[in-house]
């Protein structure tokens, strides 16, 4: 843990005046060593398998046309040393991004414990873009925005645009140092920001010609430079980061002794000779970045840290879309006019002095002439150009320095077959030319020519300067002595150089034509792939829309059923409520009726009591007045009347 903190401290801001130019190599080696520890401390993405047992998912080189076509690879790099493995515990577990697209990246967060904010690390392994193209894209990224003139962040690939390059120093065998001025335009009313960065670059070719895997690393350290004071209208922020891409080789390799060391286009792959159907550009590439930033101003740190993971992933998509869309990535400074730094001027002056030492050596670098016969010097060939090539070959073999001898000999040997085909119709002319070349006067200057002296490109000038040698009527034979041929070495060398230039131009034209044909074929294949990809994308979108439509229909049907159930439940509850209300209403009515009946019964009871009292009083009065006998007679008379009525009804029934 303490080792990781110590390594992260090398990314703290440094003033340009504190950079030791005299011992720059020591400083860069120390920073790059700590940067490698920081990179190796980041855990790989979860899952995956060891590189020894992994296989490629994609077999075509640079097949991705956008970030969506990049494929996360299950391959994982070899584990680092035990110290770096122990430092991985400081990062903990990956944080959840909560984004729709994360491009297969894993994000980690670690507290800074230095009052300058938390560190964020992002790691991923991709297939779809080869290491060489990826490296060229990273080299070109700042130059792409540097050529665009405009406001803050104009022309930026990932949001930070390069406005100015203040320093550029190269330390042989270690790396490169640059001081660049960056700017960014934030959304909303936020003031644009500027960043002054000390950019350190290390390439596998600079540091280790034969590493276990190719890599490219950049280290960004905040700095202060006298040539870049704070600009009006911009708030200066600080940006610390380490970014690396490294290849995960999935196939064994062996040194390629036949590879040309002068071929810069394939310099990054010259040590590889892969098995059949195995291209190193199809190897997975691991992309790692460790960063933290302070935009300055009044933006709270918690807001910066909350939005950092999303901005990092968004930058991934922007870079991959830009890099994948480029068919060819130009060199880093091809279309820029960068002012050379004092260090570069010093190196150029050293190279110039080295070149002048080659010229001043004079005849000491020349090969001792060897005795050769005419048959060895000039095999039976026809054509004036072939003869001139023979003469140039003689001069190169006997008088040219080793450096020129090795270069021109192979060039002329490769061009002989083309010469025989293109100039086979000039046999008669070549015979007379051959004769005229062997009748040169013997007073020609025999001093060896400087191989680095300027060569005239005007053939007529050389011919007119020696009319007695090239237009002589003397035809003494087709063979001459070696001494006569040696006396004409100046003209022969000039003609050979002109022929070599012509052959070089022809080769360049042929390469250009082949490259154009290859591009046309690739464009045709790409259009077919794009059409197939578009068709597949359309079918996929159609399926998604159909599934979405069916899902929407199911959702609507379920909603309708829920509404129906809800309405039915509401009706049932309303009916139940009405029934309860009706019963309550009837109960209240019955209660009211019962209350009325009770009142009526009480009234009747009182009335009966009153009648009974009156009846008692009347009975007493009747008894007192002798009315008892009258009542008995009346009752008897009434009983007789009832008896007669009953007998009369019985007689009617019998009839």
XYZ file of C-alpha atoms in Angstrom, residues 366-611:
246
model
C 36.506 3.314 -50.474
C 36.862 -0.329 -51.389
C 40.115 -1.370 -52.995
C 39.568 -2.034 -56.714
C 39.577 -5.696 -57.620
C 40.769 -7.249 -60.854
C 37.810 -8.517 -62.868
C 37.465 -9.664 -66.445
C 35.138 -8.064 -68.956
C 32.862 -11.123 -68.890
C 32.554 -10.852 -65.102
C 31.933 -7.141 -65.303
C 29.435 -7.181 -68.184
C 27.350 -10.328 -68.712
C 25.695 -10.648 -72.139
C 22.774 -8.189 -71.932
C 21.212 -5.814 -74.409
C 19.870 -2.310 -74.050
C 21.541 0.969 -73.291
C 20.041 1.149 -69.794
C 21.328 -2.342 -69.036
C 24.784 -1.341 -70.190
C 24.680 1.789 -68.070
C 23.593 -0.348 -65.138
C 26.620 -2.602 -65.742
C 28.901 0.388 -65.785
C 27.339 1.763 -62.636
C 27.674 -1.649 -60.987
C 31.394 -1.678 -61.811
C 31.896 1.773 -60.345
C 29.917 0.882 -57.228
C 31.795 -2.382 -56.661
C 35.238 -0.824 -56.990
C 35.049 2.801 -55.909
C 31.920 3.457 -53.860
C 31.971 3.516 -50.039
C 30.524 0.526 -48.249
C 27.414 2.470 -47.240
C 26.563 3.417 -50.822
C 27.746 0.057 -52.162
C 25.342 -1.964 -50.014
C 22.357 0.248 -50.817
C 22.752 0.719 -54.574
C 23.821 -2.845 -55.348
C 20.559 -4.314 -54.081
C 18.562 -1.559 -55.790
C 20.148 -2.149 -59.213
C 19.872 -5.925 -58.880
C 16.120 -5.659 -58.241
C 15.610 -3.349 -61.214
C 17.366 -5.459 -63.861
C 14.356 -7.624 -64.678
C 12.198 -4.532 -65.234
C 14.827 -2.996 -67.484
C 15.023 -6.053 -69.744
C 11.267 -5.976 -70.368
C 10.825 -2.229 -70.768
C 13.782 -1.589 -73.084
C 13.989 -4.730 -75.208
C 13.140 -2.754 -78.359
C 16.305 -0.622 -78.291
C 18.888 -3.307 -79.181
C 20.315 -1.535 -82.203
C 20.746 1.742 -80.376
C 22.357 0.024 -77.442
C 25.081 -1.419 -79.662
C 26.254 1.978 -80.846
C 25.985 3.366 -77.348
C 28.037 0.471 -76.087
C 30.745 1.226 -78.639
C 30.811 4.914 -77.801
C 31.234 4.193 -74.125
C 34.355 2.128 -74.794
C 36.090 4.852 -76.780
C 36.307 7.454 -74.003
C 39.550 9.509 -73.951
C 41.969 8.614 -71.230
C 42.347 12.119 -69.779
C 39.267 11.890 -67.547
C 39.751 12.800 -63.881
C 40.264 9.592 -61.931
C 39.759 11.105 -58.466
C 37.109 9.149 -56.569
C 33.900 11.124 -56.210
C 32.364 12.065 -52.896
C 29.405 9.740 -52.341
C 27.508 12.443 -50.426
C 28.004 15.224 -52.996
C 24.903 16.559 -54.771
C 24.010 14.679 -57.946
C 22.685 16.610 -60.928
C 19.314 15.425 -62.112
C 19.826 16.866 -65.607
C 21.219 14.132 -67.826
C 21.682 16.480 -70.797
C 24.081 18.648 -68.768
C 26.358 15.682 -68.137
C 26.190 14.605 -71.766
C 26.889 18.044 -73.192
C 29.896 18.471 -70.934
C 31.621 15.535 -72.686
C 30.751 15.569 -76.408
C 33.998 13.903 -77.298
C 33.164 10.822 -75.260
C 29.439 10.324 -75.881
C 29.273 11.296 -79.559
C 32.521 9.887 -80.862
C 32.543 8.251 -84.289
C 35.309 5.937 -83.304
C 34.024 2.331 -83.209
C 37.023 0.287 -82.308
C 35.124 -2.661 -80.789
C 32.641 -3.754 -78.180
C 35.148 -4.492 -75.451
C 37.406 -2.138 -73.584
C 39.931 -2.270 -70.867
C 39.135 -1.954 -67.219
C 41.207 1.190 -66.990
C 39.123 2.905 -69.687
C 35.909 2.058 -67.876
C 37.308 3.265 -64.575
C 38.152 6.634 -66.119
C 34.461 7.219 -66.829
C 33.262 6.408 -63.340
C 31.993 9.966 -62.702
C 29.479 9.850 -65.545
C 28.707 6.219 -64.810
C 27.956 6.967 -61.185
C 25.728 9.897 -62.134
C 23.848 7.731 -64.619
C 23.581 4.950 -62.058
C 22.216 7.357 -59.490
C 19.700 8.685 -61.992
C 18.693 5.152 -62.865
C 18.434 4.276 -59.191
C 16.198 7.287 -58.650
C 14.069 6.248 -61.611
C 13.778 2.725 -60.259
C 12.906 4.084 -56.825
C 10.194 6.262 -58.371
C 8.892 3.273 -60.328
C 8.780 1.210 -57.150
C 7.083 4.019 -55.310
C 4.510 4.328 -58.093
C 3.946 0.568 -58.077
C 3.511 0.564 -54.308
C 1.100 3.476 -54.584
C -0.889 1.668 -57.266
C -0.975 -1.529 -55.216
C -1.966 0.435 -52.149
C -4.799 2.093 -54.069
C -5.943 -1.276 -55.398
C -5.784 -2.709 -51.897
C -7.763 0.220 -50.574
C -10.354 -0.206 -53.306
C -10.660 -3.914 -52.533
C -10.867 -3.208 -48.824
C -13.441 -0.501 -49.477
C -15.488 -2.951 -51.531
C -15.217 -5.590 -48.821
C -15.987 -2.986 -46.226
C -19.075 -1.846 -48.138
C -20.249 -5.460 -48.284
C -19.522 -5.892 -44.605
C -21.275 -2.613 -43.879
C -24.291 -3.754 -45.902
C -24.377 -7.078 -44.075
C -23.856 -5.307 -40.789
C -26.625 -2.824 -41.633
C -28.927 -5.685 -42.626
C -28.157 -7.538 -39.413
C -28.623 -4.334 -37.447
C -31.968 -3.722 -39.197
C -33.117 -7.269 -38.463
C -32.005 -6.893 -34.880
C -33.839 -3.585 -34.556
C -36.932 -5.128 -36.185
C -36.860 -8.006 -33.713
C -36.401 -5.577 -30.874
C -39.336 -3.491 -32.094
C -41.523 -6.580 -32.494
C -40.597 -7.763 -29.020
C -41.221 -4.292 -27.675
C -44.593 -4.146 -29.482
C -45.628 -7.558 -28.127
C -44.468 -6.551 -24.692
C -46.461 -3.329 -24.953
C -49.562 -5.258 -26.037
C -49.178 -7.633 -23.113
C -48.756 -4.708 -20.796
C -51.891 -3.020 -22.181
C -53.881 -6.263 -21.915
C -52.768 -6.748 -18.333
C -53.665 -3.151 -17.586
C -57.133 -3.617 -19.144
C -57.728 -6.738 -17.063
C -56.615 -4.901 -13.945
C -58.980 -2.029 -14.753
C -61.870 -4.449 -15.298
C -61.150 -6.213 -12.030
C -60.897 -2.876 -10.289
C -64.246 -1.713 -11.776
C -65.956 -4.995 -10.831
C -64.626 -4.725 -7.319
C -65.830 -1.153 -7.158
C -69.314 -2.183 -8.323
C -69.436 -5.036 -5.817
C -68.444 -2.734 -3.030
C -71.066 -0.202 -4.148
C -73.779 -2.888 -4.126
C -72.712 -4.058 -0.713
C -72.699 -0.510 0.505
C -76.196 0.087 -0.909
C -77.461 -3.096 0.750
C -76.067 -2.021 4.071
C -77.618 1.397 3.673
C -80.992 -0.172 2.772
C -80.915 -2.474 5.776
C -79.960 0.407 8.006
C -82.751 2.487 6.549
C -85.331 -0.300 7.093
C -84.029 -0.813 10.602
C -84.471 2.852 11.333
C -88.027 2.753 9.931
C -88.884 -0.304 12.041
C -87.447 1.439 15.075
C -89.567 4.472 14.375
C -92.736 2.320 13.875
C -91.967 0.352 17.015
C -91.620 3.549 18.947
C -95.012 4.739 17.619
C -96.683 1.445 18.519
C -95.264 1.584 21.999
C -96.670 5.069 22.433
C -100.070 3.896 21.111
C -100.112 0.881 23.470
C -99.427 3.159 26.407
C -102.202 5.430 25.258
C -104.613 2.486 24.947
C -103.624 1.204 28.349
C -104.375 4.549 29.847
C -107.712 4.574 27.976
C -108.618 1.066 29.221
C -107.822 2.094 32.749
C -110.021 5.131 32.325
C -112.896 3.023 30.902
